Structures are given as structure tokens and as C-alpha cells.
Tab-separated table of C-alpha atoms in Angstrom:
chain	number	residue	atom	x	y	z
A	3	MET	CA	112.190	108.313	124.486
A	4	ALA	CA	111.053	106.904	128.142
A	5	PRO	CA	114.594	105.729	129.716
A	6	ALA	CA	115.805	109.297	128.881
A	7	LEU	CA	113.516	110.630	130.865
A	8	GLY	CA	113.487	108.763	133.802
A	9	SER	CA	117.245	109.394	133.752
A	10	ASN	CA	117.236	113.215	133.679
A	11	ALA	CA	114.118	112.696	136.560
A	12	ALA	CA	116.923	110.713	138.499
A	13	ASN	CA	119.730	113.355	137.783
A	14	LEU	CA	117.739	116.006	139.198
A	15	ALA	CA	116.114	114.238	141.944
A	16	HIS	CA	119.600	113.873	142.943
A	17	LEU	CA	120.631	117.618	142.476
A	18	GLY	CA	118.015	118.536	144.438
A	19	ALA	CA	118.899	116.772	147.464
A	20	ASN	CA	122.375	117.948	147.265
A	21	THR	CA	121.345	121.404	147.096
A	22	GLY	CA	118.968	120.618	149.760
A	23	ASP	CA	122.015	119.768	152.376
A	24	ASP	CA	123.994	122.846	151.154
A	25	VAL	CA	121.748	125.098	151.979
A	26	LYS	CA	121.109	123.377	155.242
A	27	THR	CA	125.001	123.428	155.616
A	28	ALA	CA	124.604	127.488	154.988
A	29	LEU	CA	122.023	127.994	157.594
A	30	MET	CA	123.638	125.730	159.989
A	31	ALA	CA	126.847	128.306	159.832
A	32	ALA	CA	124.390	131.123	161.001
A	33	VAL	CA	124.030	130.171	164.435
A	34	ASP	CA	127.314	129.763	166.678
A	35	PRO	CA	127.927	126.385	168.583
A	36	ASN	CA	125.225	127.937	171.508
A	37	GLY	CA	122.610	128.341	169.015
A	38	ASN	CA	122.226	131.649	168.669
A	39	PRO	CA	122.372	134.101	165.011
A	40	ILE	CA	125.518	135.623	164.019
A	41	SER	CA	124.576	139.118	162.999
A	42	ALA	CA	126.960	139.182	159.881
A	43	PRO	CA	127.352	136.393	157.516
A	44	SER	CA	129.887	134.082	156.978
A	45	MET	CA	132.608	133.968	154.794
A	46	ALA	CA	130.166	130.331	154.014
A	47	THR	CA	127.025	132.229	153.205
A	48	GLN	CA	128.545	134.964	150.965
A	49	ALA	CA	130.169	132.438	148.782
A	50	LEU	CA	126.824	130.807	148.589
A	51	THR	CA	125.299	134.373	147.004
A	52	ASP	CA	125.945	135.543	143.814
A	53	PRO	CA	129.444	136.929	142.892
A	54	PRO	CA	130.130	140.424	143.811
A	55	SER	CA	130.126	142.257	140.672
A	56	ALA	CA	133.012	144.352	139.176
A	57	SER	CA	132.065	147.824	140.415
A	58	ALA	CA	131.358	146.062	144.042
A	59	SER	CA	134.756	144.465	144.362
A	60	ALA	CA	136.665	147.397	143.529
A	61	PRO	CA	137.826	149.323	146.600
A	62	THR	CA	136.482	152.779	146.554
A	63	VAL	CA	138.645	155.582	146.984
A	64	SER	CA	137.302	158.375	148.516
A	65	PRO	CA	139.152	161.578	148.198
A	66	PRO	CA	141.583	162.973	149.946
A	67	LEU	CA	140.025	165.431	152.813
A	68	GLU	CA	141.608	169.063	152.899
A	69	PRO	CA	143.632	169.906	155.532
A	70	PRO	CA	142.045	172.287	157.568
A	71	ARG	CA	142.120	175.716	157.091
A	72	PRO	CA	143.041	178.386	160.041
A	73	ALA	CA	140.189	179.826	161.683
A	74	ALA	CA	141.119	183.338	160.597
A	75	GLN	CA	140.924	182.327	156.846
A	76	ALA	CA	137.937	179.984	157.638
A	77	GLN	CA	136.183	183.009	158.542
A	78	ALA	CA	137.675	185.465	156.073
A	79	THR	CA	136.105	182.303	153.433
A	80	ALA	CA	132.782	182.369	155.130
A	81	GLN	CA	130.708	185.134	152.969
A	82	ALA	CA	130.137	188.176	155.533
A	83	PRO	CA	126.426	189.274	155.445
A	84	ALA	CA	125.794	192.438	153.735
A	85	THR	CA	126.610	195.051	156.011
A	86	ALA	CA	123.373	197.294	156.045
A	87	GLN	CA	123.982	200.965	154.808
A	88	ALA	CA	123.478	203.634	157.127
A	89	PRO	CA	120.233	205.685	155.869
A	90	ALA	CA	121.632	208.658	153.665
A	91	THR	CA	121.614	212.115	155.966
A	92	ALA	CA	118.923	214.132	155.175
A	93	GLN	CA	120.355	217.651	153.844
A	94	ALA	CA	119.458	220.131	155.790
A	95	PRO	CA	117.040	222.790	153.470
A	96	ALA	CA	119.418	225.514	152.000
A	97	THR	CA	119.562	228.678	154.277
A	98	ALA	CA	117.849	231.734	152.482
A	99	GLN	CA	120.256	233.881	151.901
A	100	ALA	CA	119.461	237.462	153.250
A	101	PRO	CA	118.137	240.227	150.720
A	102	ALA	CA	121.431	242.142	149.694
A	103	THR	CA	121.357	245.406	151.681
A	104	THR	CA	120.792	247.893	148.962
A	105	GLN	CA	123.671	250.684	148.793
A	106	PRO	CA	122.483	254.064	147.564
A	107	SER	CA	124.753	254.227	144.545
A	108	PRO	CA	126.919	257.815	145.065
A	109	THR	CA	125.941	260.427	142.352
A	110	PRO	CA	128.565	260.871	139.749
A	111	PRO	CA	129.695	263.899	138.904
A	112	PRO	CA	128.310	265.686	136.294
A	113	THR	CA	130.630	265.024	133.094
A	114	ALA	CA	131.630	267.798	130.935
A	115	PRO	CA	129.506	268.125	127.445
A	116	ALA	CA	130.728	267.011	124.360
A	117	ASP	CA	130.999	269.953	122.513
A	118	LEU	CA	131.892	273.822	123.745
A	119	LEU	CA	128.301	274.962	122.626
A	120	SER	CA	126.893	272.683	125.166
A	121	LEU	CA	129.309	273.747	127.283
A	122	ALA	CA	128.705	277.679	126.651
A	123	PHE	CA	124.446	276.577	127.236
A	124	GLN	CA	125.850	274.974	130.709
A	125	ARG	CA	128.134	277.862	132.164
A	126	PHE	CA	125.945	280.820	131.018
A	127	GLN	CA	122.696	279.740	132.990
A	128	PRO	CA	123.866	282.201	135.871
A	129	LEU	CA	123.284	284.897	133.883
A	130	PHE	CA	119.604	285.215	134.134
A	131	TYR	CA	119.944	285.643	138.040
A	132	VAL	CA	122.072	288.594	137.986
A	133	THR	CA	120.022	291.765	137.765
A	134	ASP	CA	123.221	294.672	137.842
A	135	ARG	CA	124.486	295.475	134.564
A	136	GLN	CA	127.934	295.887	135.340
A	137	HIS	CA	128.044	292.677	136.609
A	138	ALA	CA	125.997	290.999	133.866
A	139	PHE	CA	128.704	292.521	131.717
A	140	ALA	CA	131.679	291.451	133.817
A	141	PHE	CA	129.996	287.671	133.331
A	142	ALA	CA	129.794	287.566	130.115
A	143	ILE	CA	133.657	288.628	129.019
A	144	ASP	CA	134.612	286.456	132.092
A	145	THR	CA	132.393	283.280	130.713
A	146	ALA	CA	134.186	283.837	127.285
A	147	MET	CA	137.656	283.963	128.241
A	148	GLY	CA	136.709	280.958	130.415
A	149	LEU	CA	135.343	278.612	127.643
A	150	VAL	CA	137.943	279.642	125.158
A	151	PRO	CA	141.393	280.843	126.456
A	152	SER	CA	142.740	284.206	125.519
A	153	GLN	CA	145.171	286.572	126.735
A	154	ALA	CA	142.731	289.451	126.476
A	155	GLY	CA	139.215	290.341	125.760
A	156	VAL	CA	136.803	293.481	126.061
A	157	LEU	CA	133.304	294.119	125.450
A	158	LEU	CA	132.309	297.192	123.321
A	159	LEU	CA	128.892	299.002	123.419
A	160	TYR	CA	127.252	300.443	121.067
A	161	ASP	CA	125.817	303.959	121.426
A	162	TYR	CA	123.709	305.054	119.321
A	163	GLN	CA	123.565	308.844	120.240
A	164	ALA	CA	127.374	308.772	119.174
A	165	ARG	CA	127.384	306.248	116.586
A	166	ASP	CA	130.372	304.407	118.126
A	167	LEU	CA	131.527	301.904	120.243
A	168	TYR	CA	132.599	302.255	123.587
A	169	SER	CA	134.492	299.910	125.748
A	170	ALA	CA	132.542	298.906	128.790
A	171	VAL	CA	134.825	295.702	130.480
A	172	ILE	CA	138.514	295.189	129.699
A	173	ARG	CA	140.807	292.233	130.484
A	174	ALA	CA	144.384	292.906	129.340
A	175	PRO	CA	147.663	291.718	131.202
A	176	SER	CA	148.633	295.470	130.998
A	177	GLY	CA	146.852	296.256	134.697
A	178	ALA	CA	143.528	297.205	134.760
A	179	PRO	CA	142.560	299.382	131.778
A	180	ILE	CA	140.135	302.066	131.860
A	181	PRO	CA	137.330	301.788	130.334
A	182	GLY	CA	136.198	304.144	128.092
A	183	TYR	CA	137.750	303.741	124.877
A	184	ARG	CA	135.785	304.324	121.539
A	185	SER	CA	135.757	303.000	118.336
A	186	ALA	CA	134.200	303.982	114.884
A	187	LEU	CA	131.642	301.523	113.589
A	188	ALA	CA	133.421	301.031	110.581
A	189	ASP	CA	136.983	300.114	112.065
A	190	GLY	CA	138.460	296.346	112.690
A	191	VAL	CA	136.906	293.208	113.646
A	192	ALA	CA	134.267	295.048	115.899
A	193	GLY	CA	133.262	297.248	112.962
A	194	PHE	CA	132.449	294.093	110.841
A	195	CYS	CA	130.618	292.127	113.552
A	196	ALA	CA	128.600	295.619	114.856
A	197	THR	CA	127.659	296.416	111.092
A	198	GLN	CA	127.080	293.096	109.496
A	199	GLY	CA	125.979	291.113	112.649
A	200	LEU	CA	128.270	288.023	111.855
A	201	PRO	CA	130.679	286.640	113.717
A	202	LEU	CA	134.277	287.052	112.151
A	203	ALA	CA	137.698	285.553	113.265
A	204	LEU	CA	141.016	287.029	112.016
A	205	SER	CA	144.814	286.649	111.980
A	206	ARG	CA	147.811	288.852	111.604
A	207	TRP	CA	148.798	286.920	109.203
A	208	ASP	CA	145.603	287.065	106.281
A	209	ARG	CA	146.531	290.504	106.115
A	210	ASP	CA	142.924	291.556	106.070
A	211	THR	CA	142.544	295.577	106.404
A	212	ARG	CA	139.712	294.459	108.926
A	213	PHE	CA	142.522	293.244	111.161
A	214	SER	CA	142.398	295.978	113.985
A	215	SER	CA	141.173	296.274	117.830
A	216	VAL	CA	140.692	298.699	120.250
A	217	LEU	CA	143.185	296.261	122.650
A	218	GLY	CA	145.958	296.573	120.415
A	219	THR	CA	145.471	300.901	119.044
A	220	GLN	CA	144.139	301.770	122.753
A	221	CYS	CA	145.730	298.950	125.379
A	222	GLY	CA	149.299	298.674	123.673
A	223	LEU	CA	148.481	294.972	123.371
A	224	ASP	CA	150.658	293.105	120.440
A	225	VAL	CA	147.341	291.625	118.482
A	226	PHE	CA	148.425	287.936	116.674
A	227	THR	CA	144.560	286.953	116.226
A	228	LEU	CA	141.234	287.931	116.918
A	229	ALA	CA	138.011	286.433	117.213
A	230	GLY	CA	134.473	288.496	117.205
A	231	VAL	CA	130.696	288.420	117.805
A	232	PRO	CA	127.958	290.806	118.029
A	233	VAL	CA	125.829	291.252	121.132
A	234	GLN	CA	122.271	291.613	118.965
A	235	TYR	CA	118.925	289.682	119.677
A	236	GLN	CA	116.215	290.126	117.340
A	237	GLY	CA	117.807	292.700	114.915
A	238	HIS	CA	118.570	295.334	118.025
A	239	LEU	CA	122.182	295.599	118.092
A	240	TYR	CA	123.980	296.104	122.232
A	241	GLY	CA	127.175	295.719	120.693
A	242	VAL	CA	130.698	293.215	120.627
A	243	LEU	CA	132.565	290.690	121.948
A	244	GLU	CA	136.071	290.594	121.393
A	245	LEU	CA	138.891	288.105	122.419
A	246	ALA	CA	142.373	288.915	121.364
A	247	ASN	CA	145.544	286.528	120.771
A	248	ARG	CA	144.045	282.271	121.343
A	249	GLN	CA	146.165	280.753	123.836
A	250	ALA	CA	146.292	277.142	122.112
A	251	GLY	CA	148.026	279.488	118.834
A	252	GLY	CA	146.622	279.131	115.572
A	253	THR	CA	143.184	281.247	114.545
A	254	TYR	CA	140.015	281.144	116.648
A	255	THR	CA	138.100	277.828	114.734
A	256	SER	CA	134.258	277.729	113.798
A	257	GLU	CA	133.547	275.909	117.000
A	258	GLU	CA	134.867	278.833	119.491
A	259	LEU	CA	133.175	281.221	117.761
A	260	ASN	CA	129.898	279.671	118.052
A	261	ALA	CA	129.971	279.106	121.460
A	262	LEU	CA	130.890	282.841	121.874
A	263	ALA	CA	128.288	283.690	119.056
A	264	TYR	CA	125.811	282.058	121.684
A	265	ILE	CA	127.050	284.003	124.830
A	266	GLY	CA	126.351	287.293	123.554
A	267	ARG	CA	123.088	286.438	121.638
A	268	GLN	CA	122.031	285.230	125.262
A	269	LEU	CA	123.416	288.887	126.752
A	270	ALA	CA	121.747	290.895	124.214
A	271	GLU	CA	118.699	288.848	125.434
A	272	ARG	CA	119.133	289.625	129.288
A	273	LEU	CA	119.683	293.208	127.942
A	274	SER	CA	116.253	293.580	125.954
A	275	THR	CA	114.468	292.578	128.743
A	276	THR	CA	115.502	293.290	132.896
A	277	LEU	CA	118.774	295.747	131.704
A	278	SER	CA	117.017	297.320	128.870
A	279	SER	CA	116.292	300.728	130.344
A	280	ARG	CA	119.788	301.540	131.404
A	281	LEU	CA	121.265	301.297	127.458
A	282	PRO	CA	122.034	304.252	126.248
A	283	GLY	CA	120.414	305.117	123.631
């Protein structure tokens, strides 16, 4: 074992001597002939160092450089700073509207009553301001013919002494008949209204024996239709109001008779107060 060990030791000594010479050579190559050190190691020094790794030996490939962009494009690419939004314009306070000027509404014209009786009430009111008896008679017959248009009309008053009816006011187309015609209390439509205290309307075609009037017998009027109402108040008879020949044709209606009866009753009430002292009987 000893000879083997000595041989190995000799080999190691020989290797050490060779190694020292190689290092000395490498160190000597690191200076120039003037003795100045060389900044970069020589190829001999590199040969003594460990061999480079595979990654170091491979050349580093740099990515291709991007061609320069135009200045305008580069500026557009750069993100422009966010533009500060202008503060919202404060809305002006709403102008207070001036209150609408209230225009006085015009007074609507009076509307005509829906029924004939209401119209008779409206039109007959001025009678209460009449103080003359003859004017009251004329107002009554004219109002009646205005409400129920007819060809002729007459107001007959009751004479308590003669026990008959006489014409006080006549409205007929044959000129101006002279009032004063008298009729028996039992004759015609007027006689029925006076004795019964009821209105009556008849036509020639009814073939009624009561169909007669002073407007036909004494005024010469060709009578086709007749309507009569009593002028009576609180059981006291003052006369009869009679119309002839309804302009609308046909027989007088019940609504027309009611309007005429209202006129007769209001006239009688007026005669019973202010104008009573001048009535006959």
C-alpha cells in the first residue's frame, strides 16, 4: 500500500507544479510588455475560466425596433388628459307668472223658459204696474196672442146687471171692430167658460154645439178653432178671454190652454184689488 501511496503523491506534486506554471502564465498575460494591467482579460485568461454556459454562448436576439411614428400620431396615441367639464350653468329661477287678469264675464242673455206656462209668468209680470183698467185689458189680450199666436182674440167682461158678456177689447184682422158686442151667458165657448169656470178648446170639425163666438157671429171672422178661459178669482167671475184660429194649425193644445188660464187668473186677481171699483155690477 505504501508504494502506491508514494506514487500518487508524486503525481499530485507534479500536477501541482504544472498548475502553478499555468496560473503564472495566465497572470503574466494580464499585463502588457510595460507591466501595465490589461482592463479586459485576454483570451488566455478566458480559456482558463470555466467554459461558458449554453445560454451565455447563444447570442441574445433583441426584438426589432419599432419604426418611429409621425409626431402627430404619437401625440394622438398618448392619452390626452381628461378635459375638465365646465360647471353646469345654474338655471335661472322660474319667472313668477303674473296672475291672470280676471275679465268680467258678460252677463248671458236670459234664456227662454222651457215651457209655455213659465214664459207666461215671465211676460205677465208688468201687469202689476198697470193702474188703468183699459190698459190692463189690452195688455192681457196682447200677451195672450203673443204667447199663443192666433188670428183674432177678444176679452169679454161679465155684466152682473144684464147677466151677459160684452166685448171690452177685440183684436181681429178686419180693421178695428168697435167693442161692445154682447153675448148671452149660455152661448158658445165663452158661455161654457163663464158658467163652468173651466177652459175649453174646440174646432169646427168637432161638430160641437158650443162652437160659436162673437168673433164669428158679429165680427164676420171665418172661425176654424176656438180657445176660451175664464177670468175668475176666488170664485168671482170677471169675464172670459177667447182666441180664434190658431196660426200653427190644428186645435189648441192643453199646454196653451194652461198658459191662457194663468193669464185669465192673474188678470182677475188684479181686477179684484186695484181695478175692482170700476167693474160693472
